[in-house]
Amino acid sequence: MGSEGKLSVPNHPIIPFIEGDGIGPEIWAVAQKVFDTAVEKAYNGTRKIEWKEMLAGEKAFKLTGEWLPAETLQVAKDHLVSIKGPLTTPTGGGIRSLNVAMRQDLDLFACVRPVKWFREFLLPWCIPKMWI
Amino acid sequence: MVQGVPSPVVHPENVDMIIFRENTEDIYAGIEWKAGTAEAQKFEKFLMEEMGVKNIRFPGDSSYGVKPVSSTGSKRLVRAAIKHALEHDLPSVTLVHKGNIMKFTEGGFKTWGYEVARQEFGDKTFTWDEWDQLKKEHGEAHANEVQRKALHDGKLLVKDMIADNFLQQILIAPKDFSVVATLNLNGDYISDALAAEVGGIGIAPGGNINYNTGYAVFEATHGTAPKFAGTNSMNPSSVILSGCMLLEYIGWKEAADLITSALQAAIMRKRVTIDFYNLMTGATLLKTTEFGDEIISDIGVFTGDAQLKKSSSL
């Protein structure tokens, strides 16, 4: 983070990712290939993201016994910008939602959602009656 | 529902908004007590005896929740929304609130939002707050004229709307809205309602950002769908579009644009995963990995005019 509130981004930034639970790993694998291809094409190979896995959710629990290891939060802070797949909210015993925990610990005060129509996206009210 | 009444939602292409939802306070702070507990009773007693509250309809079996909304929290959120609008040359920021009922929390959000606009971006914005003041002092015609001139000069319009009216207006007149800044709970409803309006449930991207420290976590907005884990059948668009947001956030817009063009092209060709396939006629069903390859094969090949030409020929 620069002095004027602008990010200074190197050509090979390390970006941490959480692949997520359930369908997370398979959609992440596809997405990562898409990102790498786009970056390579856009900048003729001069830029490249160095992906770094962070543990959270079921995978983290199996490997470390913790749903959201302190190290993950530290890595997210060290590298400023990260991306995650969907995470299970652990049930029972006072464990808070992992999504909420990350938002609180990093004080991520703005939840930003762009909403735009892509042509040919399916509109729920166009679904034929027989399907309802 | 009366048959034959035309649906107002005929122009999804007019929906082009970005929601800034406050993420750290409001009733999400989790300060609440269940009816019948000692805590609820104690809180109720405090309200009635020390705060002089007399209008609790059913004392004795009410649950209670506290809704903290601060000047600091509201202002940093609205500041981020205004900055985004200015940086991207967008026409307006709408503050969505329920200040007619919750005067100090939701109403505070509106008041503080206008304060940020006037105090920190006074030379770049025109607010409905100013319009009200001008109308009071010089009449409505004058207020309208000043607003017209300000917008003509390229100033950003900062306006506000009561939440229930807003949820109607996004269906009837989505063109009127661009950047939307709102409190935590309203933002929850609005994000989902708008995603549904454009058919984007399940593929909507999202980012959680602290614009002061720079910390940002972009995320798929759907669930884990454990039943379908390992089936290679689900739509990866939410995490892909979240990645596009990340790329834009770090200033790599060219890469983000390549991806959105390619994703659009795959959808136009109706080569899609099961969720879309089930709702389209004449579509080709792709696995998750095949859908990814479909996008990859288009990246950098069909952009701009070339992509539109290809799409329209189908």
Short mmCIF file of C-alpha atoms in Angstrom, two decimals:
data_model
loop_
_atom_site.label_atom_id
_atom_site.label_comp_id
_atom_site.label_asym_id
_atom_site.label_seq_id
_atom_site.Cartn_x
_atom_site.Cartn_y
_atom_site.Cartn_z
CA MET A 1 0.00 0.00 0.00
CA GLY A 2 1.56 3.26 -1.12
CA SER A 3 1.45 6.61 0.64
CA GLU A 4 -1.42 7.93 -1.48
CA GLY A 5 -3.65 4.97 -0.81
CA LYS A 6 -2.70 3.34 -4.09
CA LEU A 7 -1.54 -0.24 -4.29
CA SER A 8 1.91 -0.73 -5.74
CA VAL A 9 1.85 -4.06 -7.52
CA PRO A 10 4.96 -5.89 -8.74
CA ASN A 11 4.94 -7.86 -12.00
CA HIS A 12 5.03 -11.13 -10.07
CA PRO A 13 2.77 -10.53 -7.03
CA ILE A 14 2.16 -13.32 -4.54
CA ILE A 15 -1.58 -13.77 -4.18
CA PRO A 16 -2.83 -16.15 -1.50
CA PHE A 17 -5.88 -18.29 -2.19
CA ILE A 18 -8.21 -20.56 -0.24
CA GLU A 19 -9.60 -23.21 -2.56
CA GLY A 20 -12.64 -23.73 -0.36
CA ASP A 21 -14.79 -26.67 0.74
CA GLY A 22 -17.21 -28.88 -1.21
CA ILE A 23 -17.04 -27.94 -4.87
CA GLY A 24 -14.37 -25.34 -4.01
CA PRO A 25 -11.25 -27.26 -5.14
CA GLU A 26 -12.63 -28.18 -8.59
CA ILE A 27 -13.91 -24.68 -9.39
CA TRP A 28 -10.72 -23.12 -8.04
CA ALA A 29 -8.52 -25.31 -10.25
CA VAL A 30 -10.44 -24.16 -13.33
CA ALA A 31 -10.47 -20.52 -12.26
CA GLN A 32 -6.73 -20.44 -11.61
CA LYS A 33 -6.02 -21.66 -15.16
CA VAL A 34 -8.32 -18.96 -16.52
CA PHE A 35 -6.56 -16.21 -14.50
CA ASP A 36 -3.08 -17.37 -15.51
CA THR A 37 -4.00 -17.53 -19.19
CA ALA A 38 -5.60 -14.08 -19.15
CA VAL A 39 -2.62 -12.47 -17.39
CA GLU A 40 -0.16 -14.11 -19.76
CA LYS A 41 -2.13 -13.01 -22.84
CA ALA A 42 -2.81 -9.50 -21.57
CA TYR A 43 0.82 -8.73 -20.76
CA ASN A 44 2.68 -11.01 -23.19
CA GLY A 45 4.16 -13.04 -20.35
CA THR A 46 5.73 -10.08 -18.55
CA ARG A 47 3.40 -10.44 -15.57
CA LYS A 48 2.49 -13.52 -13.60
CA ILE A 49 0.65 -14.22 -10.36
CA GLU A 50 2.51 -16.43 -7.89
CA TRP A 51 -0.32 -18.31 -6.16
CA LYS A 52 0.14 -19.26 -2.51
CA GLU A 53 -2.31 -21.59 -0.82
CA MET A 54 -3.79 -20.60 2.56
CA LEU A 55 -5.60 -23.16 4.66
CA ALA A 56 -9.14 -22.63 5.90
CA GLY A 57 -12.28 -24.71 6.36
CA GLU A 58 -12.38 -28.52 6.31
CA LYS A 59 -8.98 -28.90 4.69
CA ALA A 60 -7.41 -26.75 7.41
CA PHE A 61 -9.26 -28.67 10.13
CA LYS A 62 -8.04 -32.02 8.81
CA LEU A 63 -4.44 -30.87 8.51
CA THR A 64 -4.04 -28.58 11.52
CA GLY A 65 -7.04 -29.16 13.80
CA GLU A 66 -8.09 -25.55 13.31
CA TRP A 67 -10.80 -24.20 11.01
CA LEU A 68 -9.06 -20.89 10.48
CA PRO A 69 -5.37 -21.10 11.46
CA ALA A 70 -3.79 -17.88 12.71
CA GLU A 71 -1.19 -18.30 9.99
CA THR A 72 -3.88 -17.91 7.32
CA LEU A 73 -4.95 -14.54 8.66
CA GLN A 74 -1.32 -13.49 8.86
CA VAL A 75 -0.65 -14.52 5.25
CA ALA A 76 -3.77 -12.65 4.10
CA LYS A 77 -2.45 -9.55 5.88
CA ASP A 78 1.13 -9.93 4.65
CA HIS A 79 0.05 -10.06 1.03
CA LEU A 80 -2.91 -7.62 1.33
CA VAL A 81 -5.01 -9.11 -1.47
CA SER A 82 -6.35 -12.67 -1.57
CA ILE A 83 -9.18 -14.78 -2.99
CA LYS A 84 -11.27 -17.63 -1.64
CA GLY A 85 -13.74 -20.29 -2.66
CA PRO A 86 -16.82 -21.16 -0.58
CA LEU A 87 -16.22 -22.29 3.01
CA THR A 88 -18.29 -24.51 5.29
CA THR A 89 -19.58 -22.86 8.42
CA PRO A 90 -18.56 -25.31 11.16
CA THR A 91 -21.56 -26.46 13.17
CA GLY A 92 -21.82 -26.58 16.93
CA GLY A 93 -19.74 -25.36 19.81
CA GLY A 94 -19.31 -21.61 19.43
CA ILE A 95 -17.33 -21.61 16.20
CA ARG A 96 -18.12 -18.48 14.27
CA SER A 97 -18.59 -18.40 10.52
CA LEU A 98 -15.18 -18.41 8.81
CA ASN A 99 -16.32 -15.75 6.38
CA VAL A 100 -17.39 -13.48 9.23
CA ALA A 101 -14.19 -14.21 11.15
CA MET A 102 -12.02 -13.12 8.23
CA ARG A 103 -14.08 -9.98 7.66
CA GLN A 104 -13.80 -9.04 11.32
CA ASP A 105 -10.13 -9.84 11.79
CA LEU A 106 -9.09 -7.90 8.68
CA ASP A 107 -11.75 -5.21 9.32
CA LEU A 108 -13.00 -5.56 5.75
CA PHE A 109 -15.61 -2.86 6.07
CA ALA A 110 -16.98 -2.80 2.55
CA CYS A 111 -18.70 -5.75 0.92
CA VAL A 112 -18.60 -4.87 -2.76
CA ARG A 113 -20.90 -6.55 -5.28
CA PRO A 114 -21.08 -5.48 -8.89
CA VAL A 115 -24.36 -6.43 -10.57
CA LYS A 116 -24.57 -6.41 -14.32
CA TRP A 117 -26.48 -8.41 -16.85
CA PHE A 118 -24.57 -10.71 -19.15
CA ARG A 119 -26.45 -11.39 -22.36
CA GLU A 120 -28.14 -14.79 -22.39
CA PHE A 121 -27.96 -15.08 -18.64
CA LEU A 122 -31.05 -16.84 -17.48
CA LEU A 123 -33.77 -14.81 -16.00
CA PRO A 124 -35.86 -16.63 -13.41
CA TRP A 125 -39.13 -15.18 -14.73
CA CYS A 126 -38.38 -16.56 -18.19
CA ILE A 127 -38.47 -20.14 -16.93
CA PRO A 128 -41.36 -21.98 -18.60
CA LYS A 129 -44.37 -22.55 -16.37
CA MET A 130 -44.18 -26.33 -16.58
CA TRP A 131 -40.92 -26.25 -14.66
CA ILE A 132 -42.32 -24.48 -11.65
CA MET B 1 -50.86 -11.54 -9.74
CA VAL B 2 -53.20 -10.64 -12.60
CA GLN B 3 -52.58 -12.46 -15.86
CA GLY B 4 -51.66 -10.22 -18.71
CA VAL B 5 -50.23 -7.47 -16.53
CA PRO B 6 -46.89 -6.70 -18.13
CA SER B 7 -43.89 -7.45 -15.95
CA PRO B 8 -41.84 -4.33 -15.32
CA VAL B 9 -38.65 -6.36 -15.46
CA VAL B 10 -38.14 -6.34 -19.18
CA HIS B 11 -34.82 -4.58 -19.37
CA PRO B 12 -32.23 -6.49 -17.36
CA GLU B 13 -29.62 -4.88 -19.61
CA ASN B 14 -30.32 -1.63 -17.80
CA VAL B 15 -29.00 -3.07 -14.56
CA ASP B 16 -25.44 -1.91 -14.09
CA MET B 17 -24.79 -1.23 -10.44
CA ILE B 18 -22.20 -1.79 -7.76
CA ILE B 19 -23.30 -2.29 -4.19
CA PHE B 20 -21.17 -1.07 -1.27
CA ARG B 21 -22.56 -2.86 1.77
CA GLU B 22 -21.29 -1.88 5.23
CA ASN B 23 -19.75 -5.05 6.61
CA THR B 24 -18.85 -4.50 10.25
CA GLU B 25 -21.77 -3.12 12.25
CA ASP B 26 -25.58 -2.83 12.22
CA ILE B 27 -27.54 -5.75 13.71
CA TYR B 28 -24.78 -8.08 12.49
CA ALA B 29 -22.81 -7.10 15.57
CA GLY B 30 -24.62 -10.03 17.19
CA ILE B 31 -25.77 -8.15 20.29
CA GLU B 32 -29.01 -9.92 21.12
CA TRP B 33 -30.77 -11.74 23.90
CA LYS B 34 -33.35 -14.49 23.70
CA ALA B 35 -36.80 -14.08 25.21
CA GLY B 36 -37.11 -15.56 28.67
CA THR B 37 -33.40 -15.42 29.56
CA ALA B 38 -32.11 -13.49 32.55
CA GLU B 39 -30.21 -11.22 30.13
CA ALA B 40 -33.33 -10.34 28.18
CA GLN B 41 -35.18 -9.61 31.39
CA LYS B 42 -32.36 -7.49 32.71
CA PHE B 43 -32.17 -5.52 29.46
CA GLU B 44 -35.93 -5.04 29.40
CA LYS B 45 -35.91 -3.83 32.98
CA PHE B 46 -33.16 -1.35 32.11
CA LEU B 47 -35.14 -0.05 29.14
CA MET B 48 -38.36 0.36 31.08
CA GLU B 49 -37.07 1.57 34.41
CA GLU B 50 -33.98 3.57 33.54
CA MET B 51 -34.61 4.66 29.95
CA GLY B 52 -38.31 5.31 30.40
CA VAL B 53 -39.36 3.10 27.49
CA LYS B 54 -43.12 2.58 27.61
CA ASN B 55 -44.01 1.13 24.24
CA ILE B 56 -42.82 -2.47 24.43
CA ARG B 57 -45.91 -4.29 23.18
CA PHE B 58 -45.33 -7.61 24.98
CA PRO B 59 -42.92 -7.20 27.87
CA GLY B 60 -41.98 -10.44 29.55
CA ASP B 61 -41.60 -12.58 26.46
CA SER B 62 -39.74 -10.37 24.00
CA SER B 63 -36.28 -11.02 22.57
CA TYR B 64 -33.99 -8.03 22.06
CA GLY B 65 -31.36 -7.04 19.54
CA VAL B 66 -29.16 -3.95 19.44
CA LYS B 67 -28.30 -2.15 16.21
CA PRO B 68 -25.11 -0.09 16.51
CA VAL B 69 -24.51 2.26 13.56
CA SER B 70 -21.67 4.74 13.90
CA SER B 71 -20.57 7.92 12.22
CA THR B 72 -17.09 6.43 11.70
CA GLY B 73 -18.43 3.20 10.18
CA SER B 74 -20.97 4.93 7.94
CA LYS B 75 -18.55 7.57 6.74
CA ARG B 76 -15.74 5.22 5.77
CA LEU B 77 -18.20 3.12 3.74
CA VAL B 78 -19.80 6.08 1.95
CA ARG B 79 -16.35 7.60 1.37
CA ALA B 80 -15.27 4.39 -0.41
CA ALA B 81 -18.43 4.40 -2.54
CA ILE B 82 -17.98 8.05 -3.56
CA LYS B 83 -14.30 7.51 -4.38
CA HIS B 84 -15.21 4.52 -6.52
CA ALA B 85 -17.84 6.54 -8.39
CA LEU B 86 -15.42 9.41 -9.02
CA GLU B 87 -12.56 7.16 -10.12
CA HIS B 88 -14.79 5.27 -12.56
CA ASP B 89 -16.66 8.34 -13.78
CA LEU B 90 -20.04 6.98 -12.68
CA PRO B 91 -23.11 9.23 -12.51
CA SER B 92 -24.49 8.74 -9.00
CA VAL B 93 -24.22 7.31 -5.50
CA THR B 94 -27.49 6.34 -3.82
CA LEU B 95 -27.59 6.03 -0.03
CA VAL B 96 -30.21 3.39 0.77
CA HIS B 97 -31.62 3.48 4.30
CA LYS B 98 -34.74 3.15 6.42
CA GLY B 99 -34.27 6.45 8.20
CA ASN B 100 -37.97 7.20 8.23
CA ILE B 101 -38.40 4.53 10.90
CA MET B 102 -34.95 4.14 12.49
CA LYS B 103 -34.08 7.80 12.72
CA PHE B 104 -30.70 7.69 14.44
CA THR B 105 -29.21 4.48 13.05
CA GLU B 106 -30.42 4.31 9.43
CA GLY B 107 -31.20 8.02 9.41
CA GLY B 108 -27.71 8.65 10.80
CA PHE B 109 -26.23 6.69 7.91
CA LYS B 110 -27.94 9.07 5.50
CA THR B 111 -26.93 12.21 7.42
CA TRP B 112 -23.32 11.10 7.81
CA GLY B 113 -23.21 10.01 4.17
CA TYR B 114 -24.24 13.47 3.01
CA GLU B 115 -21.73 15.01 5.40
CA VAL B 116 -18.89 13.05 3.80
CA ALA B 117 -20.05 14.09 0.34
CA ARG B 118 -20.26 17.77 1.20
CA GLN B 119 -17.26 18.07 3.52
CA GLU B 120 -14.77 15.88 1.66
CA PHE B 121 -15.98 15.95 -1.94
CA GLY B 122 -17.89 19.23 -1.99
CA ASP B 123 -16.34 20.45 -5.24
CA LYS B 124 -17.04 17.18 -7.04
CA THR B 125 -20.54 16.32 -5.87
CA PHE B 126 -24.08 17.64 -5.75
CA THR B 127 -26.26 16.16 -3.01
CA TRP B 128 -30.00 15.94 -2.50
CA ASP B 129 -29.23 17.37 0.90
CA GLU B 130 -28.07 20.55 -0.86
CA TRP B 131 -31.15 20.40 -3.10
CA ASP B 132 -33.42 20.38 -0.03
CA GLN B 133 -31.59 23.36 1.41
CA LEU B 134 -31.75 25.29 -1.88
CA LYS B 135 -35.45 24.55 -2.23
CA LYS B 136 -36.10 25.85 1.28
CA GLU B 137 -34.14 29.02 0.72
CA HIS B 138 -34.83 29.83 -2.94
CA GLY B 139 -37.64 27.56 -4.14
CA GLU B 140 -37.85 24.33 -6.08
CA ALA B 141 -37.20 25.78 -9.53
CA HIS B 142 -33.91 27.23 -8.34
CA ALA B 143 -32.89 23.97 -6.68
CA ASN B 144 -33.61 22.05 -9.89
CA GLU B 145 -31.64 24.55 -11.93
CA VAL B 146 -28.60 24.30 -9.67
CA GLN B 147 -28.78 20.50 -9.79
CA ARG B 148 -29.11 20.52 -13.60
CA LYS B 149 -26.08 22.76 -13.91
CA ALA B 150 -24.00 20.75 -11.43
CA LEU B 151 -24.70 17.49 -13.26
CA HIS B 152 -24.06 19.16 -16.60
CA ASP B 153 -20.66 20.20 -15.24
CA GLY B 154 -19.92 16.56 -14.51
CA LYS B 155 -20.51 16.54 -10.77
CA LEU B 156 -21.41 13.30 -9.07
CA LEU B 157 -25.01 13.16 -7.82
CA VAL B 158 -25.30 11.85 -4.26
CA LYS B 159 -28.90 10.97 -3.46
CA ASP B 160 -30.78 8.79 -1.00
CA MET B 161 -33.75 6.50 -1.04
CA ILE B 162 -35.83 4.64 1.53
CA ALA B 163 -35.03 0.93 1.29
CA ASP B 164 -38.51 -0.36 0.43
CA ASN B 165 -38.94 2.19 -2.35
CA PHE B 166 -35.46 1.33 -3.61
CA LEU B 167 -36.40 -2.36 -3.93
CA GLN B 168 -39.32 -1.31 -6.14
CA GLN B 169 -37.30 1.17 -8.18
CA ILE B 170 -34.55 -1.33 -9.08
CA LEU B 171 -37.24 -3.33 -10.88
CA ILE B 172 -39.05 -0.39 -12.46
CA ALA B 173 -36.23 2.06 -13.17
CA PRO B 174 -32.84 0.32 -12.78
CA LYS B 175 -31.24 2.93 -15.07
CA ASP B 176 -31.51 5.50 -12.27
CA PHE B 177 -28.94 3.73 -10.11
CA SER B 178 -25.22 3.22 -10.38
CA VAL B 179 -23.23 3.07 -7.13
CA VAL B 180 -25.30 2.06 -4.10
CA ALA B 181 -24.09 2.55 -0.51
CA THR B 182 -26.06 0.94 2.27
CA LEU B 183 -26.03 -0.58 5.73
CA ASN B 184 -25.28 -4.20 6.49
CA LEU B 185 -28.78 -5.74 6.61
CA ASN B 186 -30.22 -3.70 3.73
CA GLY B 187 -27.15 -4.64 1.72
CA ASP B 188 -27.78 -8.32 2.33
CA TYR B 189 -31.28 -8.10 0.82
CA ILE B 190 -30.33 -5.72 -1.98
CA SER B 191 -27.32 -7.75 -3.18
CA ASP B 192 -29.43 -10.89 -3.52
CA ALA B 193 -32.42 -9.11 -5.06
CA LEU B 194 -30.24 -7.48 -7.70
CA ALA B 195 -28.35 -10.69 -8.46
CA ALA B 196 -31.72 -12.38 -9.04
CA GLU B 197 -32.89 -9.51 -11.25
CA VAL B 198 -30.12 -10.22 -13.75
CA GLY B 199 -30.33 -14.00 -13.40
CA GLY B 200 -27.03 -14.06 -11.64
CA ILE B 201 -27.74 -16.07 -8.51
CA GLY B 202 -24.94 -18.57 -8.12
CA ILE B 203 -22.50 -16.69 -10.33
CA ALA B 204 -22.35 -13.30 -8.58
CA PRO B 205 -18.85 -12.19 -7.61
CA GLY B 206 -17.94 -10.34 -4.43
CA GLY B 207 -15.11 -8.62 -2.62
CA ASN B 208 -14.56 -7.64 1.00
CA ILE B 209 -12.31 -4.64 1.19
CA ASN B 210 -10.75 -2.27 3.69
CA TYR B 211 -9.92 0.74 1.54
CA ASN B 212 -7.75 2.27 4.29
CA THR B 213 -5.36 -0.63 4.87
CA GLY B 214 -5.74 -2.13 1.40
CA TYR B 215 -6.70 -5.57 2.77
CA ALA B 216 -9.04 -7.31 0.38
CA VAL B 217 -10.50 -10.79 0.15
CA PHE B 218 -12.41 -11.62 -3.02
CA GLU B 219 -14.77 -14.55 -2.86
CA ALA B 220 -17.25 -16.85 -4.52
CA THR B 221 -20.64 -15.80 -3.16
CA HIS B 222 -22.33 -19.20 -3.41
CA GLY B 223 -22.19 -22.12 -0.96
CA THR B 224 -20.03 -25.25 -0.89
CA ALA B 225 -22.65 -27.55 -2.52
CA PRO B 226 -21.12 -30.64 -0.84
CA LYS B 227 -23.51 -33.01 -2.65
CA PHE B 228 -21.89 -32.08 -5.93
CA ALA B 229 -18.28 -32.15 -4.75
CA GLY B 230 -16.11 -34.14 -7.14
CA THR B 231 -18.74 -34.22 -9.91
CA ASN B 232 -16.92 -31.73 -12.14
CA SER B 233 -20.31 -30.28 -13.05
CA MET B 234 -20.73 -26.97 -11.20
CA ASN B 235 -20.43 -23.47 -12.61
CA PRO B 236 -17.09 -21.81 -11.74
CA SER B 237 -18.23 -18.31 -12.83
CA SER B 238 -18.60 -16.79 -9.35
CA VAL B 239 -14.98 -17.40 -8.37
CA ILE B 240 -13.81 -16.48 -11.89
CA LEU B 241 -15.65 -13.14 -11.82
CA SER B 242 -14.39 -12.55 -8.27
CA GLY B 243 -10.91 -13.01 -9.69
CA CYS B 244 -11.75 -10.36 -12.30
CA MET B 245 -12.61 -7.99 -9.44
CA LEU B 246 -9.26 -8.83 -7.85
CA LEU B 247 -7.41 -8.16 -11.10
CA GLU B 248 -9.13 -4.78 -11.42
CA TYR B 249 -8.36 -4.01 -7.78
CA ILE B 250 -4.63 -4.52 -8.38
CA GLY B 251 -4.85 -2.47 -11.59
CA TRP B 252 -4.67 -5.34 -14.06
CA LYS B 253 -7.86 -4.38 -15.85
CA GLU B 254 -6.70 -5.65 -19.26
CA ALA B 255 -6.55 -9.22 -17.94
CA ALA B 256 -9.94 -8.87 -16.24
CA ASP B 257 -11.53 -7.61 -19.46
CA LEU B 258 -10.18 -10.56 -21.43
CA ILE B 259 -11.87 -12.92 -19.00
CA THR B 260 -15.27 -11.20 -18.96
CA SER B 261 -15.33 -11.07 -22.78
CA ALA B 262 -14.47 -14.75 -23.01
CA LEU B 263 -17.05 -15.70 -20.38
CA GLN B 264 -19.68 -13.69 -22.22
CA ALA B 265 -18.77 -15.43 -25.47
CA ALA B 266 -19.14 -18.91 -23.93
CA ILE B 267 -22.59 -17.98 -22.62
CA MET B 268 -23.63 -16.50 -25.97
CA ARG B 269 -22.64 -19.76 -27.65
CA LYS B 270 -24.75 -21.59 -25.04
CA ARG B 271 -21.84 -23.82 -24.13
CA VAL B 272 -22.48 -23.91 -20.41
CA THR B 273 -22.54 -25.94 -17.19
CA ILE B 274 -25.59 -27.83 -15.93
CA ASP B 275 -27.22 -24.90 -14.06
CA PHE B 276 -27.54 -22.82 -17.23
CA TYR B 277 -27.99 -25.82 -19.52
CA ASN B 278 -31.17 -26.78 -17.65
CA LEU B 279 -32.70 -23.39 -18.38
CA MET B 280 -31.61 -22.83 -21.99
CA THR B 281 -32.91 -24.35 -25.18
CA GLY B 282 -30.39 -25.65 -27.66
CA ALA B 283 -27.49 -25.46 -25.22
CA THR B 284 -24.47 -27.75 -25.05
CA LEU B 285 -23.74 -29.25 -21.64
CA LEU B 286 -20.16 -28.80 -20.45
CA LYS B 287 -18.30 -30.10 -17.43
CA THR B 288 -16.66 -27.56 -15.10
CA THR B 289 -13.25 -28.19 -16.67
CA GLU B 290 -14.66 -28.01 -20.20
CA PHE B 291 -16.34 -24.69 -19.42
CA GLY B 292 -12.97 -23.43 -18.17
CA ASP B 293 -11.29 -24.60 -21.39
CA GLU B 294 -14.05 -22.91 -23.38
CA ILE B 295 -13.20 -19.59 -21.71
CA ILE B 296 -9.46 -20.15 -22.04
CA SER B 297 -9.75 -20.87 -25.77
CA ASP B 298 -11.46 -17.49 -26.23
CA ILE B 299 -9.14 -15.39 -24.09
CA GLY B 300 -7.28 -12.94 -26.23
CA VAL B 301 -8.86 -14.28 -29.40
CA PHE B 302 -12.22 -12.62 -29.40
CA THR B 303 -12.22 -9.22 -27.84
CA GLY B 304 -14.06 -6.02 -28.57
CA ASP B 305 -15.66 -5.91 -32.01
CA ALA B 306 -14.43 -9.33 -32.99
CA GLN B 307 -16.23 -10.90 -30.06
CA LEU B 308 -19.48 -9.06 -30.74
CA LYS B 309 -19.34 -10.03 -34.39
CA LYS B 310 -18.86 -13.65 -33.51
CA SER B 311 -21.64 -13.52 -30.95
CA SER B 312 -24.16 -11.91 -33.25
CA SER B 313 -23.53 -14.42 -35.99
CA LEU B 314 -24.82 -17.23 -33.78
#
